[in-house]
Short mmCIF file of C-alpha atoms in Angstrom, two decimals:
data_model
loop_
_atom_site.label_atom_id
_atom_site.label_comp_id
_atom_site.label_asym_id
_atom_site.label_seq_id
_atom_site.Cartn_x
_atom_site.Cartn_y
_atom_site.Cartn_z
CA MET A 1 10.10 23.71 -11.89
CA PHE A 2 10.80 20.74 -9.61
CA ALA A 3 8.81 22.40 -6.79
CA LEU A 4 5.85 22.91 -9.13
CA TYR A 5 6.04 19.25 -10.14
CA VAL A 6 6.08 18.18 -6.49
CA CYS A 7 3.03 20.38 -5.69
CA LEU A 8 1.11 18.92 -8.58
CA ALA A 9 2.08 15.41 -7.51
CA ILE A 10 0.92 15.75 -3.93
CA THR A 11 -2.22 17.78 -4.64
CA PRO A 12 -5.15 15.42 -5.14
CA PRO A 13 -7.22 16.16 -8.23
CA THR A 14 -10.49 17.89 -7.43
CA SER A 15 -13.50 15.93 -8.60
CA PRO A 16 -16.75 17.68 -9.39
CA PRO A 17 -19.55 17.22 -6.87
CA PRO A 18 -21.99 14.38 -7.61
CA VAL A 19 -25.02 15.04 -9.74
CA VAL A 20 -28.17 15.67 -7.72
CA ARG A 21 -31.12 13.67 -9.07
CA LEU A 22 -34.47 15.42 -9.31
CA ALA A 23 -36.19 12.23 -8.12
CA ASP A 24 -34.23 12.33 -4.86
CA LEU A 25 -35.14 15.97 -4.27
CA LEU A 26 -38.82 15.27 -4.90
CA ASP A 27 -38.76 12.36 -2.46
CA GLU A 28 -37.06 14.54 0.15
CA THR A 29 -39.68 17.23 -0.42
CA ARG A 30 -42.54 14.83 0.30
CA ARG A 31 -40.93 13.85 3.58
CA LYS A 32 -39.58 17.16 4.85
CA ASN A 33 -41.46 20.11 3.38
CA PRO A 34 -43.30 21.92 6.20
CA GLN A 35 -46.34 22.70 4.05
CA VAL A 36 -46.78 19.04 3.12
CA ARG A 37 -46.32 17.95 6.73
CA ALA A 38 -48.87 20.54 7.88
CA ALA A 39 -51.43 19.31 5.33
CA ALA A 40 -50.83 15.70 6.40
CA ALA A 41 -51.34 16.63 10.06
CA GLN A 42 -54.59 18.43 9.21
CA ALA A 43 -55.78 15.37 7.29
CA ARG A 44 -55.15 13.20 10.37
CA ALA A 45 -57.08 15.70 12.49
CA ASP A 46 -60.05 15.67 10.11
CA ALA A 47 -60.01 11.87 9.95
CA ALA A 48 -60.11 11.70 13.75
CA ALA A 49 -63.22 13.92 13.73
CA VAL A 50 -65.32 11.47 11.69
CA GLU A 51 -66.32 9.10 14.49
CA PRO A 52 -67.29 11.84 17.01
CA ALA A 53 -69.40 13.60 14.36
CA GLY A 54 -71.91 10.74 14.15
CA ALA A 55 -71.88 9.79 17.83
CA LEU A 56 -74.57 10.56 20.38
CA ASP A 57 -74.11 13.60 22.56
CA ASP A 58 -72.92 12.88 26.08
CA PRO A 59 -75.76 12.24 28.54
CA MET A 60 -76.54 14.94 31.10
CA ALA A 61 -76.55 14.13 34.84
CA MET A 62 -78.16 16.39 37.41
CA LEU A 63 -78.08 16.06 41.20
CA GLN A 64 -80.72 18.05 43.15
CA LEU A 65 -81.38 18.67 46.81
CA TRP A 66 -85.05 19.24 47.52
CA ASN A 67 -85.95 20.80 50.84
CA MET A 68 -88.81 23.29 50.51
CA PRO A 69 -90.20 24.19 52.91
CA ILE A 70 -87.12 23.77 55.03
CA ASP A 71 -87.59 20.72 57.15
CA LEU A 72 -84.44 19.03 58.32
CA SER A 73 -86.41 15.93 59.24
CA ASN A 74 -86.88 15.27 55.47
CA VAL A 75 -83.87 15.75 53.14
CA PRO A 76 -84.80 14.54 49.60
CA VAL A 77 -81.91 14.10 47.14
CA MET A 78 -82.64 13.43 43.44
CA LEU A 79 -80.29 12.18 40.68
CA ASN A 80 -81.51 12.59 37.11
CA VAL A 81 -79.82 11.40 33.85
CA THR A 82 -80.99 12.62 30.42
CA GLN A 83 -79.92 11.34 26.99
CA TRP A 84 -80.86 13.19 23.83
CA ILE A 85 -81.39 11.05 20.70
CA PRO A 86 -81.29 12.96 17.37
CA LEU A 87 -83.93 11.76 14.91
CA GLY A 88 -84.49 12.23 11.19
CA GLY A 89 -81.03 11.01 10.12
CA LYS A 90 -79.08 13.81 11.78
CA ARG A 91 -76.27 11.57 13.04
CA ALA A 92 -75.80 9.93 9.63
CA ALA A 93 -75.73 13.34 7.91
CA ARG A 94 -73.16 14.69 10.35
CA GLY A 95 -71.02 11.59 9.87
CA ASP A 96 -71.25 11.86 6.08
CA GLU A 97 -70.24 15.53 6.21
CA ALA A 98 -67.25 14.73 8.42
CA ARG A 99 -66.19 11.86 6.13
CA ALA A 100 -66.40 14.13 3.10
CA MET A 101 -64.25 16.75 4.83
CA ALA A 102 -61.72 14.06 5.78
CA THR A 103 -61.62 12.93 2.15
CA ALA A 104 -61.06 16.52 1.05
CA SER A 105 -58.22 16.89 3.56
CA ARG A 106 -56.51 13.76 2.23
CA ALA A 107 -56.77 15.14 -1.29
CA GLU A 108 -55.41 18.47 -0.03
CA VAL A 109 -52.26 16.65 1.09
CA THR A 110 -51.75 15.49 -2.48
CA THR A 111 -52.56 18.97 -3.80
CA GLN A 112 -50.00 20.55 -1.48
CA SER A 113 -47.43 17.92 -2.35
CA ARG A 114 -47.96 18.44 -6.09
CA ASP A 115 -47.64 22.21 -5.72
CA VAL A 116 -44.38 21.92 -3.80
CA GLU A 117 -43.00 19.33 -6.21
CA ALA A 118 -43.73 21.67 -9.12
CA ASP A 119 -41.89 24.46 -7.27
CA VAL A 120 -38.93 22.14 -6.70
CA ALA A 121 -38.84 21.20 -10.39
CA ARG A 122 -38.93 24.86 -11.47
CA ALA A 123 -36.11 25.77 -9.08
CA TYR A 124 -34.09 22.67 -10.09
CA PHE A 125 -34.16 23.59 -13.77
CA ASP A 126 -33.51 27.25 -13.00
CA LEU A 127 -30.40 25.96 -11.25
CA PHE A 128 -29.52 23.84 -14.31
CA LEU A 129 -29.91 26.89 -16.58
CA ALA A 130 -27.67 29.00 -14.34
CA ASP A 131 -25.01 26.26 -14.16
CA ARG A 132 -25.10 25.70 -17.91
CA THR A 133 -24.86 29.45 -18.54
CA ILE A 134 -21.75 29.60 -16.37
CA GLU A 135 -20.25 26.64 -18.26
CA VAL A 136 -20.95 28.24 -21.65
CA ASP A 137 -19.51 31.56 -20.47
CA ASP A 138 -16.39 29.75 -19.25
CA GLU A 139 -16.00 28.08 -22.64
CA ILE A 140 -16.52 31.36 -24.50
CA ALA A 141 -14.13 33.16 -22.15
CA GLY A 142 -11.43 30.63 -22.98
CA THR A 143 -12.05 31.10 -26.67
CA LEU A 144 -11.93 34.89 -26.31
CA ARG A 145 -8.56 34.63 -24.55
CA SER A 146 -7.31 32.80 -27.61
CA LEU A 147 -8.79 35.54 -29.76
CA VAL A 148 -7.06 38.23 -27.70
CA ALA A 149 -3.77 36.36 -28.11
CA ALA A 150 -4.31 36.07 -31.87
CA ALA A 151 -5.21 39.77 -32.15
CA SER A 152 -2.15 40.73 -30.10
CA ALA A 153 0.05 38.59 -32.35
CA ARG A 154 -1.33 40.29 -35.43
CA VAL A 155 -0.72 43.71 -33.92
CA ALA A 156 2.84 42.74 -33.05
CA ALA A 157 3.39 41.52 -36.60
CA GLY A 158 2.01 44.78 -37.99
CA ARG A 159 -0.95 43.04 -39.62
CA GLY A 160 -3.64 44.14 -37.18
CA GLU A 161 -4.94 47.07 -35.20
CA GLN A 162 -4.94 47.67 -31.47
CA ALA A 163 -8.72 48.26 -31.66
CA GLU A 164 -9.17 44.58 -32.39
CA VAL A 165 -7.46 43.64 -29.14
CA LEU A 166 -9.59 46.13 -27.26
CA ARG A 167 -12.80 44.80 -28.80
CA ALA A 168 -11.85 41.25 -27.89
CA GLN A 169 -11.13 42.34 -24.33
CA SER A 170 -14.49 44.14 -24.25
CA GLU A 171 -16.21 40.91 -25.26
CA GLU A 172 -14.40 39.18 -22.40
CA LEU A 173 -15.84 41.70 -19.95
CA LYS A 174 -19.35 41.20 -21.35
CA VAL A 175 -19.04 37.46 -20.85
CA GLU A 176 -17.82 38.02 -17.29
CA SER A 177 -20.82 40.27 -16.63
CA ASP A 178 -23.18 37.58 -17.95
CA ARG A 179 -21.43 35.01 -15.79
CA GLU A 180 -21.91 37.12 -12.66
CA ALA A 181 -25.61 37.47 -13.42
CA ALA A 182 -25.83 33.69 -13.84
CA ARG A 183 -24.13 33.19 -10.48
CA ALA A 184 -26.75 35.43 -8.87
CA ARG A 185 -29.55 33.41 -10.51
CA ARG A 186 -27.88 30.24 -9.30
CA ALA A 187 -27.78 31.50 -5.73
CA ALA A 188 -31.48 32.40 -5.92
CA ALA A 189 -32.41 28.94 -7.26
CA VAL A 190 -30.36 27.23 -4.55
CA ALA A 191 -32.01 29.35 -1.86
CA ARG A 192 -35.47 28.38 -3.12
CA LEU A 193 -34.58 24.69 -3.15
CA VAL A 194 -33.07 24.84 0.33
CA ALA A 195 -36.26 26.43 1.65
CA LEU A 196 -38.53 23.91 -0.09
CA LEU A 197 -36.44 21.01 1.21
CA ASP A 198 -36.30 22.49 4.72
CA ARG A 199 -32.51 22.30 4.74
CA THR A 200 -30.13 24.51 6.66
CA PRO A 201 -30.05 28.01 5.12
CA GLY A 202 -26.85 28.60 3.20
CA SER A 203 -26.28 24.96 2.23
CA ASP A 204 -25.60 24.07 -1.40
CA ILE A 205 -27.52 21.66 -3.62
CA GLY A 206 -24.85 20.35 -5.99
CA ARG A 207 -24.74 19.82 -9.73
CA THR A 208 -27.84 19.28 -11.80
CA SER A 209 -28.18 17.04 -14.81
CA GLU A 210 -29.09 18.20 -18.28
CA PRO A 211 -32.69 17.22 -19.07
CA GLY A 212 -33.45 15.18 -22.15
CA LEU A 213 -36.40 15.17 -24.50
CA LEU A 214 -39.09 12.52 -24.26
CA ALA A 215 -39.74 10.54 -27.39
CA ASP A 216 -43.48 11.20 -27.25
CA LEU A 217 -46.28 12.27 -24.96
CA PRO A 218 -49.87 11.06 -24.60
CA ALA A 219 -52.55 12.86 -26.57
CA PHE A 220 -54.53 15.69 -25.03
CA GLU A 221 -57.72 13.68 -24.57
CA THR A 222 -55.82 10.88 -22.85
CA LEU A 223 -54.28 13.36 -20.45
CA ARG A 224 -57.62 15.06 -19.81
CA VAL A 225 -59.29 11.76 -18.90
CA ARG A 226 -56.39 10.96 -16.59
CA ALA A 227 -56.71 14.34 -14.92
CA LEU A 228 -60.41 13.74 -14.16
CA GLN A 229 -59.33 10.69 -12.19
CA GLU A 230 -56.01 11.83 -10.69
CA ARG A 231 -56.13 15.61 -10.22
CA PRO A 232 -56.38 16.09 -6.44
CA GLU A 233 -58.28 19.38 -6.68
CA LEU A 234 -61.10 17.54 -8.46
CA ALA A 235 -61.20 15.06 -5.59
CA VAL A 236 -61.42 18.01 -3.19
CA ALA A 237 -64.27 19.49 -5.25
CA ARG A 238 -66.16 16.18 -5.31
CA ALA A 239 -65.71 15.81 -1.56
CA GLY A 240 -66.92 19.37 -1.09
CA ALA A 241 -70.06 18.56 -3.08
CA GLY A 242 -70.61 15.48 -0.90
CA ALA A 243 -70.27 17.56 2.25
CA ALA A 244 -72.74 20.12 0.87
CA GLU A 245 -75.28 17.36 0.15
CA ALA A 246 -74.86 16.06 3.70
CA ARG A 247 -75.58 19.57 5.00
CA VAL A 248 -78.80 19.61 2.97
CA ARG A 249 -79.91 16.36 4.61
CA LEU A 250 -78.97 17.77 8.01
CA ALA A 251 -80.98 20.95 7.37
CA ARG A 252 -84.02 18.95 6.32
CA ALA A 253 -83.66 16.69 9.34
CA ALA A 254 -83.78 19.77 11.58
CA THR A 255 -87.55 19.81 11.04
CA THR A 256 -87.78 16.48 12.91
CA PRO A 257 -87.92 16.80 16.70
CA ASP A 258 -85.17 15.22 18.76
CA LEU A 259 -86.06 12.91 21.62
CA GLY A 260 -84.79 13.30 25.18
CA LEU A 261 -85.12 10.29 27.53
CA SER A 262 -84.55 10.82 31.22
CA ALA A 263 -84.51 8.60 34.30
CA GLY A 264 -84.15 9.69 37.91
CA GLU A 265 -84.14 8.39 41.44
CA MET A 266 -84.92 10.34 44.60
CA HIS A 267 -83.98 9.26 48.09
CA VAL A 268 -85.46 10.93 51.17
CA PHE A 269 -83.31 10.91 54.25
CA ARG A 270 -85.70 10.63 57.23
CA GLY A 271 -86.22 8.54 60.26
CA SER A 272 -89.73 7.21 59.51
CA THR A 273 -90.46 3.85 58.00
CA SER A 274 -92.44 5.25 55.06
CA PRO A 275 -90.98 4.81 51.53
CA SER A 276 -87.73 6.69 51.03
CA ASP A 277 -86.91 5.91 47.34
CA PHE A 278 -88.81 7.14 44.27
CA LEU A 279 -88.21 6.40 40.53
CA PHE A 280 -88.86 8.98 37.78
CA LEU A 281 -89.03 8.41 34.02
CA GLY A 282 -89.52 11.20 31.50
CA VAL A 283 -89.68 11.99 27.80
CA GLN A 284 -89.01 15.39 26.28
CA MET A 285 -88.47 16.83 22.81
CA ASN A 286 -87.68 20.06 21.09
CA LEU A 287 -90.38 21.69 18.97
CA PRO A 288 -89.22 23.00 15.54
CA VAL A 289 -92.23 25.28 15.19
CA PHE A 290 -90.57 28.12 13.29
CA PRO A 291 -90.85 27.07 9.60
CA GLY A 292 -89.18 30.20 8.27
CA LYS A 293 -85.96 29.35 10.06
CA ASN A 294 -85.95 25.78 8.74
CA ARG A 295 -86.77 26.87 5.18
CA ALA A 296 -83.83 29.29 5.27
CA ARG A 297 -81.48 26.54 6.47
CA ILE A 298 -82.60 24.20 3.69
CA ALA A 299 -82.39 26.89 1.01
CA GLY A 300 -78.89 27.87 2.14
CA ALA A 301 -77.70 24.25 2.13
CA GLU A 302 -79.17 23.61 -1.34
CA ALA A 303 -77.44 26.74 -2.64
CA GLY A 304 -74.21 25.35 -1.21
CA VAL A 305 -74.69 22.16 -3.27
CA GLU A 306 -75.29 24.18 -6.41
CA ALA A 307 -72.17 26.25 -5.74
CA ALA A 308 -70.05 23.14 -5.12
CA ARG A 309 -71.20 21.54 -8.38
CA ALA A 310 -70.53 24.75 -10.33
CA ARG A 311 -67.03 25.01 -8.84
CA SER A 312 -66.35 21.41 -9.81
CA GLN A 313 -67.52 22.06 -13.37
CA ALA A 314 -65.40 25.21 -13.63
CA LEU A 315 -62.40 23.34 -12.28
CA GLU A 316 -62.75 20.61 -14.92
CA ALA A 317 -62.73 23.28 -17.64
CA ARG A 318 -59.69 24.98 -16.08
CA VAL A 319 -57.82 21.68 -15.82
CA ALA A 320 -58.44 20.97 -19.51
CA ALA A 321 -57.13 24.42 -20.43
CA GLU A 322 -54.03 23.96 -18.25
CA ILE A 323 -53.27 20.62 -19.89
CA GLN A 324 -53.70 22.04 -23.38
CA ASP A 325 -51.51 25.04 -22.62
CA ALA A 326 -48.72 23.01 -21.00
CA LEU A 327 -48.79 20.40 -23.78
CA ALA A 328 -48.46 23.11 -26.43
CA GLU A 329 -45.52 24.68 -24.57
CA VAL A 330 -43.77 21.33 -24.21
CA THR A 331 -44.22 20.63 -27.93
CA ALA A 332 -42.88 24.06 -28.88
CA GLU A 333 -39.84 23.75 -26.59
CA THR A 334 -39.11 20.29 -28.00
CA ARG A 335 -38.89 21.71 -31.50
CA GLN A 336 -36.74 24.63 -30.35
CA ALA A 337 -34.30 22.34 -28.53
CA GLU A 338 -33.99 20.02 -31.52
CA LEU A 339 -33.40 23.01 -33.81
CA HIS A 340 -30.57 24.31 -31.62
CA HIS A 341 -29.00 20.86 -31.49
CA HIS A 342 -28.61 21.24 -35.26
CA LEU A 343 -27.56 24.90 -35.16
CA ILE A 344 -24.77 24.59 -32.60
CA PRO A 345 -22.44 22.31 -34.63
CA LEU A 346 -22.80 24.62 -37.63
CA SER A 347 -22.10 27.71 -35.49
CA ARG A 348 -19.09 26.06 -33.91
CA GLN A 349 -17.66 25.12 -37.29
CA ALA A 350 -18.22 28.66 -38.55
CA PHE A 351 -16.49 30.14 -35.51
CA ASP A 352 -13.53 27.74 -35.68
CA SER A 353 -13.13 28.51 -39.38
CA ALA A 354 -13.32 32.26 -38.83
CA LEU A 355 -10.85 32.12 -35.93
CA ALA A 356 -8.38 29.99 -37.92
CA SER A 357 -8.61 32.34 -40.90
CA TYR A 358 -8.08 35.36 -38.67
CA ALA A 359 -5.05 33.77 -36.98
CA ALA A 360 -3.63 33.03 -40.42
CA GLY A 361 -4.09 36.65 -41.44
CA ARG A 362 -6.88 36.05 -43.95
CA GLY A 363 -10.22 36.58 -42.18
CA SER A 364 -11.72 39.68 -40.65
CA PHE A 365 -11.98 40.38 -36.95
CA ALA A 366 -15.65 41.32 -37.30
CA MET A 367 -16.42 37.87 -38.73
CA VAL A 368 -14.76 36.21 -35.75
CA LEU A 369 -16.81 38.25 -33.27
CA ASP A 370 -20.06 37.64 -35.16
CA THR A 371 -19.57 33.88 -35.27
CA GLN A 372 -18.52 33.87 -31.61
CA ARG A 373 -21.70 35.72 -30.61
CA ASP A 374 -23.82 33.31 -32.68
CA LEU A 375 -22.22 30.31 -31.01
CA GLN A 376 -22.72 31.74 -27.54
CA MET A 377 -26.31 32.68 -28.30
CA HIS A 378 -27.19 29.20 -29.61
CA GLU A 379 -25.52 27.47 -26.66
CA LEU A 380 -27.40 29.62 -24.15
CA ASP A 381 -30.64 29.33 -26.11
CA LEU A 382 -30.38 25.54 -26.06
CA ALA A 383 -29.91 25.55 -22.29
CA MET A 384 -32.85 27.92 -21.92
CA HIS A 385 -35.12 25.79 -24.10
CA LEU A 386 -34.14 22.57 -22.30
CA ALA A 387 -34.85 24.17 -18.93
CA SER A 388 -38.14 25.61 -20.21
CA TYR A 389 -39.07 22.22 -21.70
CA ALA A 390 -38.55 20.49 -18.37
CA GLN A 391 -40.40 23.20 -16.43
CA HIS A 392 -43.40 23.03 -18.76
CA LEU A 393 -43.28 19.24 -18.46
CA ALA A 394 -43.50 19.72 -14.68
CA GLN A 395 -46.44 22.08 -15.29
CA LEU A 396 -48.08 19.40 -17.44
CA GLU A 397 -47.65 16.84 -14.66
CA ARG A 398 -49.18 19.30 -12.22
CA ALA A 399 -52.13 19.86 -14.57
CA VAL A 400 -52.70 16.12 -15.02
CA GLY A 401 -52.09 15.26 -11.39
CA GLY A 402 -49.83 12.32 -12.24
CA ASP A 403 -46.55 11.28 -13.85
CA VAL A 404 -46.02 12.01 -17.54
CA GLY A 405 -42.24 11.43 -17.62
CA LEU A 406 -40.63 14.41 -15.86
CA VAL A 407 -38.20 12.36 -13.76
CA ARG A 408 -37.35 10.19 -16.75
CA ALA A 409 -36.59 13.28 -18.83
CA ALA A 410 -34.55 14.87 -16.02
CA GLU A 411 -32.39 11.77 -15.64
CA SER A 412 -31.87 11.16 -19.35
CA GLY A 413 -29.40 14.06 -19.55
CA THR A 414 -26.46 12.12 -20.92
CA ARG A 415 -25.18 15.25 -22.66
CA ILE A 416 -25.63 13.82 -26.13
CA SER A 417 -23.15 15.47 -28.44
CA HIS A 418 -24.66 17.86 -30.96
CA GLN A 419 -22.88 16.03 -33.78
CA GLU A 420 -24.87 12.88 -33.01
CA ARG A 421 -28.08 14.86 -33.57
CA THR A 422 -27.17 16.36 -36.90
CA PRO A 423 -28.82 14.77 -39.92
#
């Protein structure tokens, strides 16, 4: 006994790992996720391509040796420089197209970031659900051990049957099976988070916090208007339409000839005193004389504009549907969670009463098992609805393209007691 006391005295109490905040994981994702970093690098590449797109082509230099017929007494050497100048607004159209593509790439960074953040939120709350399931199973397992002890005592006193002990032990095994499944789901959620955060494979995440319920959410129309301004895919679609319009202008400008200006100087190496240097100036242009080719270019570019506008319109309709769907799911999960906050205290009281009656030799064993199953079901259902609420809230944020309170809900998990929620 003394040795046990000494061991307990020198063994430091184990403290649970700190709670991991969703906000910190989202911030880490923006900085470290490979997909987000790849999109940001592509955006920088597209931005760097804007200035060259509208610049003049490099001039062409040509050095020629003229000596026909072969006469070594006269060796003419000519240097010629030609600069092509696009006309009809080609340079401006190319620059506008490149700027539109750069704008689309910047919006793609936000799109990629939002997608990854939504994945992180789903995995985070899957991890919460697995952890909470394990906690509930631990609590139920402890209660079942008490039930096994009570059943064994009744059997020993001749007031019970051995089948009751066996049934209680069977329930213990079912809870252990459920707990093992929850551990597997936890491992899967951790693995997904580790991959999204670009951490070392096999590392752990820590404890999650229980999400809370937001007091209210903006109305659908408010969220839809916000999405038209903030949803990055809509910005990509608008930039795509701008690029398509620039391609139309470029196709129409192709019917305008481009101008080539050239200047040259020839020097003749010879011994006479006659002139040895000659200056050449020239003008040249291309001839867009094939109207069918130009009409096809213009028609194709105009069809591209029509397609871009149709995609943008379809995307706006899809965004509205996504917002409506996510908002309905969030509302439904809110009601379910609030309902289970009221059900759990009643189920716990019923179970405690049934267990006390059974221990006192008055209640039935079947009543104890039924109330125990109800309590476990409501506890797990509450965790499931809270996790689903937070995941649909993340889906709503993804549909809107901006914050609607996900981080605030994730960090409000103060584990409010069910009794405080009862009417």
